[in-house]
């Protein structure tokens, strides 16, 4: 089927032009109504170049630091800022990076405690931990940090977040969210950040840890019977190691209908494996899980 400006663009064309997966394009279309493609007589969605422009605007705003919700609002209101200045790194982040580069575990712990006490949990996560992890990732990718600097600093941060979770007080009978990395996924700090955010909304959380077996994940679901299961994929490695992983997760979800299954993370959004999710919901934001 040929495509041109008069006839319309297929979703594969839009995907190539925007860099978004077909799944994400359809999810934004169905869930948020930000674009409304017409239908060809054979059933294919037909997009316009204006649709492509809209999607590119959203992508540009997200790259500049806006959340998806903020980006959608700005595009709908046609208030597109020319430039969104990047927030400078806080003094705590800069000092934490210095301590990490010098393998100073005690210094890292002290600074984390100070930042947590000063800002409170919500701002501590958004203003200190998240930008800190982004900077660590950049230093690692650029070769400015070696493996030991990245590992030691990440372990200190992980242990600190776990300690906060363990000491978080909740009402008796709070609903349970089980959080788990996927098999072959070892980056667990993003999962702990999300679990802490759900705790601030009244959820009891349990973490399965990095790279569990599928059998272990299902055992925990059957044993704990959580209201929700949140699966985290920071990288695409789990899907590269097991191309049938998503289908296997769908089977687990089918056997455990009392638990809502969610999956999210950069590894999910950049990997086109979700052709037709049936039981697992893809979480693009915290609102998707909580609502």
GROMACS .gro file of C-alpha atoms in nm:
model
  291
    1UNK     CA    1   0.000   0.000   0.000
    2UNK     CA    2   0.155   0.327  -0.107
    3UNK     CA    3   0.147   0.626   0.122
    4UNK     CA    4   0.160   0.993   0.036
    5UNK     CA    5   0.049   1.318   0.192
    6UNK     CA    6  -0.294   1.301   0.026
    7UNK     CA    7  -0.366   0.938   0.106
    8UNK     CA    8  -0.207   0.921   0.450
    9UNK     CA    9   0.078   0.757   0.638
   10UNK     CA   10   0.078   0.409   0.787
   11UNK     CA   11   0.178   0.356   1.148
   12UNK     CA   12   0.511   0.205   1.035
   13UNK     CA   13   0.587   0.529   0.848
   14UNK     CA   14   0.503   0.737   1.153
   15UNK     CA   15   0.719   0.510   1.367
   16UNK     CA   16   1.018   0.557   1.136
   17UNK     CA   17   0.970   0.935   1.123
   18UNK     CA   18   0.927   0.989   1.498
   19UNK     CA   19   1.140   0.711   1.646
   20UNK     CA   20   0.842   0.595   1.853
   21UNK     CA   21   0.739   0.232   1.855
   22UNK     CA   22   0.406   0.141   1.699
   23UNK     CA   23   0.284   0.033   2.041
   24UNK     CA   24   0.355   0.374   2.194
   25UNK     CA   25   0.191   0.558   1.903
   26UNK     CA   26  -0.127   0.354   1.936
   27UNK     CA   27  -0.127   0.384   2.314
   28UNK     CA   28  -0.100   0.763   2.300
   29UNK     CA   29  -0.371   0.768   2.035
   30UNK     CA   30  -0.615   0.540   2.220
   31UNK     CA   31  -0.550   0.658   2.575
   32UNK     CA   32  -0.492   1.030   2.531
   33UNK     CA   33  -0.661   1.108   2.198
   34UNK     CA   34  -0.375   1.338   2.103
   35UNK     CA   35  -0.400   1.227   1.739
   36UNK     CA   36  -0.705   1.095   1.552
   37UNK     CA   37  -0.606   0.905   1.236
   38UNK     CA   38  -0.866   0.819   0.977
   39UNK     CA   39  -0.936   0.466   0.864
   40UNK     CA   40  -0.873   0.335   0.515
   41UNK     CA   41  -1.146   0.116   0.369
   42UNK     CA   42  -0.929  -0.188   0.441
   43UNK     CA   43  -0.907  -0.093   0.811
   44UNK     CA   44  -0.556   0.053   0.821
   45UNK     CA   45  -0.503   0.366   1.027
   46UNK     CA   46  -0.398   0.661   0.811
   47UNK     CA   47  -0.198   0.938   0.975
   48UNK     CA   48  -0.119   1.290   0.852
   49UNK     CA   49   0.201   1.490   0.861
   50UNK     CA   50   0.028   1.706   1.120
   51UNK     CA   51  -0.002   1.395   1.338
   52UNK     CA   52   0.370   1.337   1.296
   53UNK     CA   53   0.439   1.699   1.393
   54UNK     CA   54   0.226   1.661   1.706
   55UNK     CA   55   0.411   1.347   1.812
   56UNK     CA   56   0.747   1.512   1.748
   57UNK     CA   57   0.646   1.807   1.967
   58UNK     CA   58   0.560   1.569   2.250
   59UNK     CA   59   0.893   1.387   2.210
   60UNK     CA   60   1.080   1.717   2.210
   61UNK     CA   61   0.912   1.834   2.529
   62UNK     CA   62   0.984   1.504   2.703
   63UNK     CA   63   1.351   1.525   2.604
   64UNK     CA   64   1.360   1.870   2.765
   65UNK     CA   65   1.243   1.732   3.097
   66UNK     CA   66   0.862   1.752   3.084
   67UNK     CA   67   0.653   1.458   3.194
   68UNK     CA   68   0.419   1.298   2.943
   69UNK     CA   69   0.121   1.460   3.116
   70UNK     CA   70   0.282   1.805   3.097
   71UNK     CA   71   0.382   1.753   2.734
   72UNK     CA   72   0.028   1.655   2.635
   73UNK     CA   73  -0.113   1.961   2.810
   74UNK     CA   74   0.135   2.195   2.642
   75UNK     CA   75   0.068   2.051   2.297
   76UNK     CA   76  -0.310   2.066   2.345
   77UNK     CA   77  -0.290   2.427   2.460
   78UNK     CA   78  -0.043   2.506   2.178
   79UNK     CA   79   0.185   2.663   2.439
   80UNK     CA   80   0.515   2.517   2.323
   81UNK     CA   81   0.808   2.688   2.493
   82UNK     CA   82   1.101   2.766   2.267
   83UNK     CA   83   1.342   2.626   2.519
   84UNK     CA   84   1.301   2.456   2.852
   85UNK     CA   85   1.611   2.530   3.056
   86UNK     CA   86   1.766   2.228   3.218
   87UNK     CA   87   1.758   2.240   3.594
   88UNK     CA   88   2.110   2.278   3.731
   89UNK     CA   89   2.233   1.993   3.945
   90UNK     CA   90   2.179   2.056   4.313
   91UNK     CA   91   2.465   2.096   4.557
   92UNK     CA   92   2.382   1.756   4.702
   93UNK     CA   93   2.403   1.583   4.363
   94UNK     CA   94   2.737   1.745   4.286
   95UNK     CA   95   2.879   1.646   4.625
   96UNK     CA   96   2.743   1.292   4.594
   97UNK     CA   97   2.914   1.255   4.256
   98UNK     CA   98   3.240   1.371   4.410
   99UNK     CA   99   3.210   1.122   4.696
  100UNK     CA  100   3.125   0.845   4.450
  101UNK     CA  101   3.425   0.920   4.232
  102UNK     CA  102   3.647   0.883   4.541
  103UNK     CA  103   3.481   0.559   4.663
  104UNK     CA  104   3.373   0.740   4.983
  105UNK     CA  105   3.088   0.522   5.111
  106UNK     CA  106   3.060   0.699   5.447
  107UNK     CA  107   3.047   1.035   5.273
  108UNK     CA  108   2.777   0.912   5.037
  109UNK     CA  109   2.559   0.785   5.322
  110UNK     CA  110   2.594   1.109   5.519
  111UNK     CA  111   2.497   1.324   5.218
  112UNK     CA  112   2.201   1.101   5.136
  113UNK     CA  113   2.076   1.134   5.494
  114UNK     CA  114   2.116   1.513   5.484
  115UNK     CA  115   1.934   1.547   5.151
  116UNK     CA  116   1.652   1.319   5.266
  117UNK     CA  117   1.600   1.507   5.593
  118UNK     CA  118   1.616   1.845   5.425
  119UNK     CA  119   1.385   1.784   5.129
  120UNK     CA  120   1.148   1.513   5.245
  121UNK     CA  121   1.098   1.187   5.058
  122UNK     CA  122   0.910   1.309   4.749
  123UNK     CA  123   1.151   1.590   4.663
  124UNK     CA  124   1.449   1.378   4.768
  125UNK     CA  125   1.357   1.120   4.504
  126UNK     CA  126   1.284   1.372   4.227
  127UNK     CA  127   1.551   1.636   4.298
  128UNK     CA  128   1.839   1.422   4.425
  129UNK     CA  129   1.813   1.050   4.346
  130UNK     CA  130   1.674   1.062   3.992
  131UNK     CA  131   1.914   1.330   3.858
  132UNK     CA  132   2.199   1.160   4.044
  133UNK     CA  133   2.131   0.828   3.871
  134UNK     CA  134   2.112   1.001   3.531
  135UNK     CA  135   2.450   1.163   3.588
  136UNK     CA  136   2.604   0.835   3.703
  137UNK     CA  137   2.476   0.671   3.386
  138UNK     CA  138   2.629   0.945   3.171
  139UNK     CA  139   2.965   0.919   3.350
  140UNK     CA  140   2.965   0.542   3.300
  141UNK     CA  141   2.869   0.562   2.931
  142UNK     CA  142   3.132   0.831   2.864
  143UNK     CA  143   3.405   0.629   3.034
  144UNK     CA  144   3.461   0.896   3.300
  145UNK     CA  145   3.374   0.648   3.577
  146UNK     CA  146   3.503   0.295   3.598
  147UNK     CA  147   3.292  -0.005   3.694
  148UNK     CA  148   3.393   0.006   4.059
  149UNK     CA  149   3.288   0.370   4.101
  150UNK     CA  150   2.949   0.302   3.942
  151UNK     CA  151   2.896  -0.021   4.137
  152UNK     CA  152   2.993   0.114   4.480
  153UNK     CA  153   2.787   0.432   4.443
  154UNK     CA  154   2.483   0.246   4.311
  155UNK     CA  155   2.496  -0.010   4.592
  156UNK     CA  156   2.505   0.264   4.855
  157UNK     CA  157   2.206   0.438   4.695
  158UNK     CA  158   2.015   0.111   4.662
  159UNK     CA  159   2.075   0.015   5.026
  160UNK     CA  160   1.970   0.362   5.142
  161UNK     CA  161   1.640   0.344   4.950
  162UNK     CA  162   1.573  -0.008   5.080
  163UNK     CA  163   1.625   0.116   5.436
  164UNK     CA  164   1.372   0.393   5.383
  165UNK     CA  165   1.121   0.140   5.251
  166UNK     CA  166   1.170  -0.087   5.551
  167UNK     CA  167   1.114   0.198   5.796
  168UNK     CA  168   0.812   0.345   5.615
  169UNK     CA  169   0.505   0.333   5.838
  170UNK     CA  170   0.171   0.240   5.684
  171UNK     CA  171  -0.176   0.169   5.814
  172UNK     CA  172  -0.263  -0.192   5.891
  173UNK     CA  173  -0.428  -0.365   5.598
  174UNK     CA  174  -0.271  -0.144   5.331
  175UNK     CA  175  -0.301  -0.304   4.985
  176UNK     CA  176   0.011  -0.475   4.852
  177UNK     CA  177   0.215  -0.396   4.542
  178UNK     CA  178   0.480  -0.651   4.454
  179UNK     CA  179   0.770  -0.505   4.259
  180UNK     CA  180   1.013  -0.714   4.058
  181UNK     CA  181   1.280  -0.671   3.796
  182UNK     CA  182   1.252  -0.901   3.498
  183UNK     CA  183   1.485  -1.199   3.456
  184UNK     CA  184   1.833  -1.080   3.349
  185UNK     CA  185   1.753  -0.724   3.465
  186UNK     CA  186   1.995  -0.617   3.741
  187UNK     CA  187   1.917  -0.244   3.757
  188UNK     CA  188   1.686  -0.231   4.058
  189UNK     CA  189   1.717   0.131   4.179
  190UNK     CA  190   1.439   0.256   3.944
  191UNK     CA  191   1.212  -0.013   4.091
  192UNK     CA  192   1.282   0.100   4.447
  193UNK     CA  193   1.210   0.460   4.351
  194UNK     CA  194   0.872   0.361   4.207
  195UNK     CA  195   0.787   0.147   4.510
  196UNK     CA  196   0.863   0.436   4.744
  197UNK     CA  197   0.639   0.660   4.535
  198UNK     CA  198   0.353   0.410   4.568
  199UNK     CA  199   0.409   0.393   4.945
  200UNK     CA  200   0.348   0.767   4.964
  201UNK     CA  201   0.003   0.685   4.822
  202UNK     CA  202  -0.070   0.429   5.092
  203UNK     CA  203   0.053   0.104   4.936
  204UNK     CA  204   0.249  -0.164   5.115
  205UNK     CA  205   0.539  -0.277   4.895
  206UNK     CA  206   0.746  -0.592   4.860
  207UNK     CA  207   1.048  -0.613   4.628
  208UNK     CA  208   1.154  -0.939   4.464
  209UNK     CA  209   1.506  -0.819   4.390
  210UNK     CA  210   1.718  -0.816   4.072
  211UNK     CA  211   1.696  -1.079   3.798
  212UNK     CA  212   1.456  -1.330   3.955
  213UNK     CA  213   1.343  -1.642   3.775
  214UNK     CA  214   0.995  -1.639   3.624
  215UNK     CA  215   0.903  -1.927   3.854
  216UNK     CA  216   1.007  -1.716   4.155
  217UNK     CA  217   0.792  -1.423   4.040
  218UNK     CA  218   0.487  -1.647   3.999
  219UNK     CA  219   0.550  -1.815   4.335
  220UNK     CA  220   0.550  -1.475   4.509
  221UNK     CA  221   0.231  -1.372   4.330
  222UNK     CA  222   0.057  -1.693   4.437
  223UNK     CA  223   0.192  -1.674   4.792
  224UNK     CA  224   0.137  -1.302   4.860
  225UNK     CA  225  -0.165  -1.243   4.633
  226UNK     CA  226  -0.075  -0.873   4.581
  227UNK     CA  227  -0.337  -0.640   4.437
  228UNK     CA  228  -0.082  -0.526   4.178
  229UNK     CA  229   0.244  -0.658   4.035
  230UNK     CA  230   0.486  -0.406   3.888
  231UNK     CA  231   0.753  -0.548   3.657
  232UNK     CA  232   1.053  -0.330   3.577
  233UNK     CA  233   1.278  -0.337   3.269
  234UNK     CA  234   1.539  -0.063   3.269
  235UNK     CA  235   1.718  -0.224   2.973
  236UNK     CA  236   1.614  -0.439   2.676
  237UNK     CA  237   1.839  -0.723   2.792
  238UNK     CA  238   1.554  -0.938   2.934
  239UNK     CA  239   1.377  -0.942   2.596
  240UNK     CA  240   1.700  -0.999   2.404
  241UNK     CA  241   1.786  -1.296   2.625
  242UNK     CA  242   1.435  -1.440   2.596
  243UNK     CA  243   1.233  -1.327   2.291
  244UNK     CA  244   0.927  -1.512   2.428
  245UNK     CA  245   0.946  -1.344   2.769
  246UNK     CA  246   0.638  -1.127   2.728
  247UNK     CA  247   0.425  -1.422   2.617
  248UNK     CA  248   0.542  -1.616   2.923
  249UNK     CA  249   0.447  -1.324   3.148
  250UNK     CA  250   0.104  -1.313   2.984
  251UNK     CA  251   0.059  -1.680   3.072
  252UNK     CA  252   0.152  -1.611   3.435
  253UNK     CA  253  -0.098  -1.324   3.443
  254UNK     CA  254  -0.369  -1.553   3.306
  255UNK     CA  255  -0.306  -1.804   3.586
  256UNK     CA  256  -0.326  -1.531   3.852
  257UNK     CA  257  -0.629  -1.315   3.765
  258UNK     CA  258  -0.665  -1.169   4.116
  259UNK     CA  259  -0.348  -0.961   4.062
  260UNK     CA  260  -0.321  -0.672   3.817
  261UNK     CA  261   0.000  -0.700   3.612
  262UNK     CA  262   0.189  -0.386   3.504
  263UNK     CA  263   0.518  -0.353   3.318
  264UNK     CA  264   0.726  -0.041   3.260
  265UNK     CA  265   1.073   0.105   3.215
  266UNK     CA  266   1.292   0.230   2.932
  267UNK     CA  267   1.361  -0.126   2.821
  268UNK     CA  268   0.991  -0.175   2.763
  269UNK     CA  269   0.928   0.147   2.571
  270UNK     CA  270   1.220   0.098   2.334
  271UNK     CA  271   1.153  -0.267   2.252
  272UNK     CA  272   0.873  -0.358   2.011
  273UNK     CA  273   0.756  -0.680   2.169
  274UNK     CA  274   0.409  -0.576   2.278
  275UNK     CA  275   0.206  -0.648   1.969
  276UNK     CA  276  -0.122  -0.715   2.149
  277UNK     CA  277  -0.113  -0.708   2.531
  278UNK     CA  278  -0.408  -0.898   2.671
  279UNK     CA  279  -0.366  -0.914   3.046
  280UNK     CA  280  -0.057  -0.704   3.122
  281UNK     CA  281  -0.088  -0.329   3.123
  282UNK     CA  282   0.200  -0.114   3.007
  283UNK     CA  283   0.272   0.162   3.259
  284UNK     CA  284   0.400   0.483   3.103
  285UNK     CA  285   0.370   0.680   3.427
  286UNK     CA  286   0.294   0.633   3.796
  287UNK     CA  287  -0.064   0.742   3.729
  288UNK     CA  288  -0.113   0.438   3.505
  289UNK     CA  289  -0.034   0.210   3.800
  290UNK     CA  290  -0.219   0.396   4.074
  291UNK     CA  291  -0.534   0.458   3.870
   0.00000   0.00000   0.00000
